[in-house]
Coordinates of C-alpha atoms in Angstrom, one line a residue:
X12 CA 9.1 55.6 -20.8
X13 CA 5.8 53.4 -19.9
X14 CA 7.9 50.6 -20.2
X15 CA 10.6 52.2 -17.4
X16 CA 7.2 52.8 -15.4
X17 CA 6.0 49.5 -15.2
X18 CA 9.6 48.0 -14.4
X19 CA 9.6 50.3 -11.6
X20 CA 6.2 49.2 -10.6
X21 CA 6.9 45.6 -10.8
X22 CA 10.2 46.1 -8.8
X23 CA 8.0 47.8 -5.8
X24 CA 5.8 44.7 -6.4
X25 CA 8.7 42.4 -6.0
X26 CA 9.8 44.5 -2.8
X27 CA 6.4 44.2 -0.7
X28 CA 6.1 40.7 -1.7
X29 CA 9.6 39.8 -0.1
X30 CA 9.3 41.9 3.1
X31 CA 5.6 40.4 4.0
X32 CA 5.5 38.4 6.3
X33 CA 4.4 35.0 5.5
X34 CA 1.6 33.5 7.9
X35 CA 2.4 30.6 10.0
X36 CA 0.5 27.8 7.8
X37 CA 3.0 28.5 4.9
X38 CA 5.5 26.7 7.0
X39 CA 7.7 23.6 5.4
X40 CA 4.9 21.5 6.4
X41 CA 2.9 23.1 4.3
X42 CA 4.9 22.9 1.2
X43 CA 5.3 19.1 2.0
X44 CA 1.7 18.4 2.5
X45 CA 1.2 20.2 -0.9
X46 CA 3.6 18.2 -3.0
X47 CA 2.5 14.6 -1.3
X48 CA -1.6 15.8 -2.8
X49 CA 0.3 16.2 -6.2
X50 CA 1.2 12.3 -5.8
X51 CA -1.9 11.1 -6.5
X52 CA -1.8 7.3 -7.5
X53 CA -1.2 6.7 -11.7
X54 CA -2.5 3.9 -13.7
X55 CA -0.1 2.3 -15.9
X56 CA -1.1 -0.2 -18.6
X57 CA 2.0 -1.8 -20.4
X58 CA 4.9 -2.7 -18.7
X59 CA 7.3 -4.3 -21.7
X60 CA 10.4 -2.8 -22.7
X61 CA 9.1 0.5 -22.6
X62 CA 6.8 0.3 -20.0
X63 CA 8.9 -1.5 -17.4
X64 CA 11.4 1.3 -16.7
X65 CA 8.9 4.3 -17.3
X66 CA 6.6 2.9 -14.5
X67 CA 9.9 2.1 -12.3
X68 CA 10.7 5.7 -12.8
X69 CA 7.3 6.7 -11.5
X70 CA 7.9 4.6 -8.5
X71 CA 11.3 5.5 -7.6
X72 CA 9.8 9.6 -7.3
X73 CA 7.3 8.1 -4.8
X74 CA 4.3 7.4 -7.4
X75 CA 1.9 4.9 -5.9
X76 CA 1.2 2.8 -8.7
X77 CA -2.5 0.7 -10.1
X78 CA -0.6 -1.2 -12.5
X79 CA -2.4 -3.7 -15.2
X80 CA -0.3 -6.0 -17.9
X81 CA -1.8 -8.8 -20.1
X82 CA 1.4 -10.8 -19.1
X83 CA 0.8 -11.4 -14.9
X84 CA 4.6 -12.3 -15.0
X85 CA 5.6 -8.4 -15.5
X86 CA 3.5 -7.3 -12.7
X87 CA 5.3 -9.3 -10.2
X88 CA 8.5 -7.2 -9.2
X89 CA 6.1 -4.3 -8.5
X90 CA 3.4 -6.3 -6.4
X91 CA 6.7 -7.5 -4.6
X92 CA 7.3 -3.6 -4.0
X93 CA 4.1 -2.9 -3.1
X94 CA 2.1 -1.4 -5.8
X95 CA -1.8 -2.2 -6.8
X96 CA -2.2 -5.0 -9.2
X97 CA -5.3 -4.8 -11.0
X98 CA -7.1 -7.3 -13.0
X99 CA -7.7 -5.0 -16.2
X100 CA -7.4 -1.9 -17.6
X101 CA -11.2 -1.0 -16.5
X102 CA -10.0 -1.9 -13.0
X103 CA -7.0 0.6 -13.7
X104 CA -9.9 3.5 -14.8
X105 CA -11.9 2.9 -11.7
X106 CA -8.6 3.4 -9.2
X107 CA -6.7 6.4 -11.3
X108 CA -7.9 9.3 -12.5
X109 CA -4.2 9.5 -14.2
X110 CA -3.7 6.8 -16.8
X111 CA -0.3 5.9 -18.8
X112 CA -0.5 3.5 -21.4
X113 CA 2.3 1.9 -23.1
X114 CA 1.6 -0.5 -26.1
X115 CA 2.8 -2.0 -28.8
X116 CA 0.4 -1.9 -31.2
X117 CA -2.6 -0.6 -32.6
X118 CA -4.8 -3.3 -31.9
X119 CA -3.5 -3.6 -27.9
X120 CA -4.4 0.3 -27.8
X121 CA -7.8 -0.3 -28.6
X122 CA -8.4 -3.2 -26.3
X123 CA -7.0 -1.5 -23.6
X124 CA -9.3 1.5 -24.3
X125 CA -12.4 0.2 -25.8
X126 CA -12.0 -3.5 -25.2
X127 CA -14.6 -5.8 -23.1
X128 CA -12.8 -4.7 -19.8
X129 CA -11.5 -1.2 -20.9
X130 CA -10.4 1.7 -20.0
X131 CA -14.1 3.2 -21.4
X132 CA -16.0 0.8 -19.2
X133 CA -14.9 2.8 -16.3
X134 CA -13.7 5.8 -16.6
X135 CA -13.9 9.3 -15.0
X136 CA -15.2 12.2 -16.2
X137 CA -11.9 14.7 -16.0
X138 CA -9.4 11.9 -15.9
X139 CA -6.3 11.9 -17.8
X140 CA -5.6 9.7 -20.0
X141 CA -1.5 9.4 -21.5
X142 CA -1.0 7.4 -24.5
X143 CA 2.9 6.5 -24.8
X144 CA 2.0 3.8 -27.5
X145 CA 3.9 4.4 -30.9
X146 CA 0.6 3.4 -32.7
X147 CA -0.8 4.8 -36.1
X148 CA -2.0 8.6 -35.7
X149 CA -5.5 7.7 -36.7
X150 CA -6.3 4.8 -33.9
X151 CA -4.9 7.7 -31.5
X152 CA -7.3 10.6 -33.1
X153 CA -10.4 8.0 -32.9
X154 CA -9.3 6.8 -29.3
X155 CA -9.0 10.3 -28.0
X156 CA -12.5 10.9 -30.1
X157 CA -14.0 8.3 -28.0
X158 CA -12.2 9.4 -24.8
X159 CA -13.9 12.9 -25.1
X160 CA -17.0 11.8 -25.3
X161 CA -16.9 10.1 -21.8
X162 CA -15.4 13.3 -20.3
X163 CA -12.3 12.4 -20.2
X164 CA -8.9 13.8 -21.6
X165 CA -6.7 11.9 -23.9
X166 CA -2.9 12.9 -24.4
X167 CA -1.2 11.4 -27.4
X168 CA 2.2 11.1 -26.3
X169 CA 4.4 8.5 -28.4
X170 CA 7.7 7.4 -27.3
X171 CA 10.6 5.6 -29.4
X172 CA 13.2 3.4 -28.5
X173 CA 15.7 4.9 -30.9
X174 CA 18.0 7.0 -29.2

């Protein structure tokens, strides 16, 4: 029975929601102007095998991109289509408050976060930091340890190539 009475409830909800009218400023231009804010520009540190087509991917949906690679040579084809080059990952930090990073190993992980021109040197307080990397748990747990204590977020978010 109390369930029946909220139901009911919730359908009169549903009712006055749809027959109010909406005011002029949620117009389509509205809802546009709210999903170009979402695309805010994304840092994106790795662009190898993995990398390459993740950041493409971003850039096809209309991403703007700050992109940084060790090898110059991989940050070409996106300079050519318009996206940020940066010098280093720091440079990444101080241009994104959204960071991908997609490594190889351990050891490129922490040089990219903690390294002389790292992610760390420059970070945000409330940024978020993604870590695609298939690196060893433990470099993750103390990178997202150190993270945190710069008021940041760190994401672990590995990715395989095996299908």
């Amino acid at each position: 029975m109390a369930a029946s009475l909220r139901l009911r409830g919730a359908v009169s909800g549903l009712r006055y929601w749809s027959r109010r009218q909406r005011p002029a400023a949620y117009s389509l231009a509205a809802v546009c102007s709210r999903s170009m804010a979402s695309k805010t520009p994304v840092g994106f540190i790795g662009l190898g095998n993995m990398g390459n087509p993740m950041a493409k991917n971003l850039m096809k949906h209309g991403y703007p991109l700050i992109i940084y690679d060790v090898f110059p040579d991989a940050c070409k084809e996106f300079q050519d289509a318009g996206e940020q080059v940066v010098s280093s990952p720091a440079d990444v930090a101080e241009k994104a408050d959204r960071i991908i990073t997609m490594l190889p190993t351990s050891i490129n992980a922490i040089e990219a976060y903690s390294g002389a021109n790292g992610i760390l040197k420059k970070v945000k307080k409330g940024s978020l930091l993604i870590d695609s990397s298939t690196i060893d748990p433990a470099v993750s747990k103390e990178l997202a340890k150190e993270v945190e204590k710069m008021g940041a977020v760190f994401m672990d978010a590995p990715v395989s190539g095996d299908s």
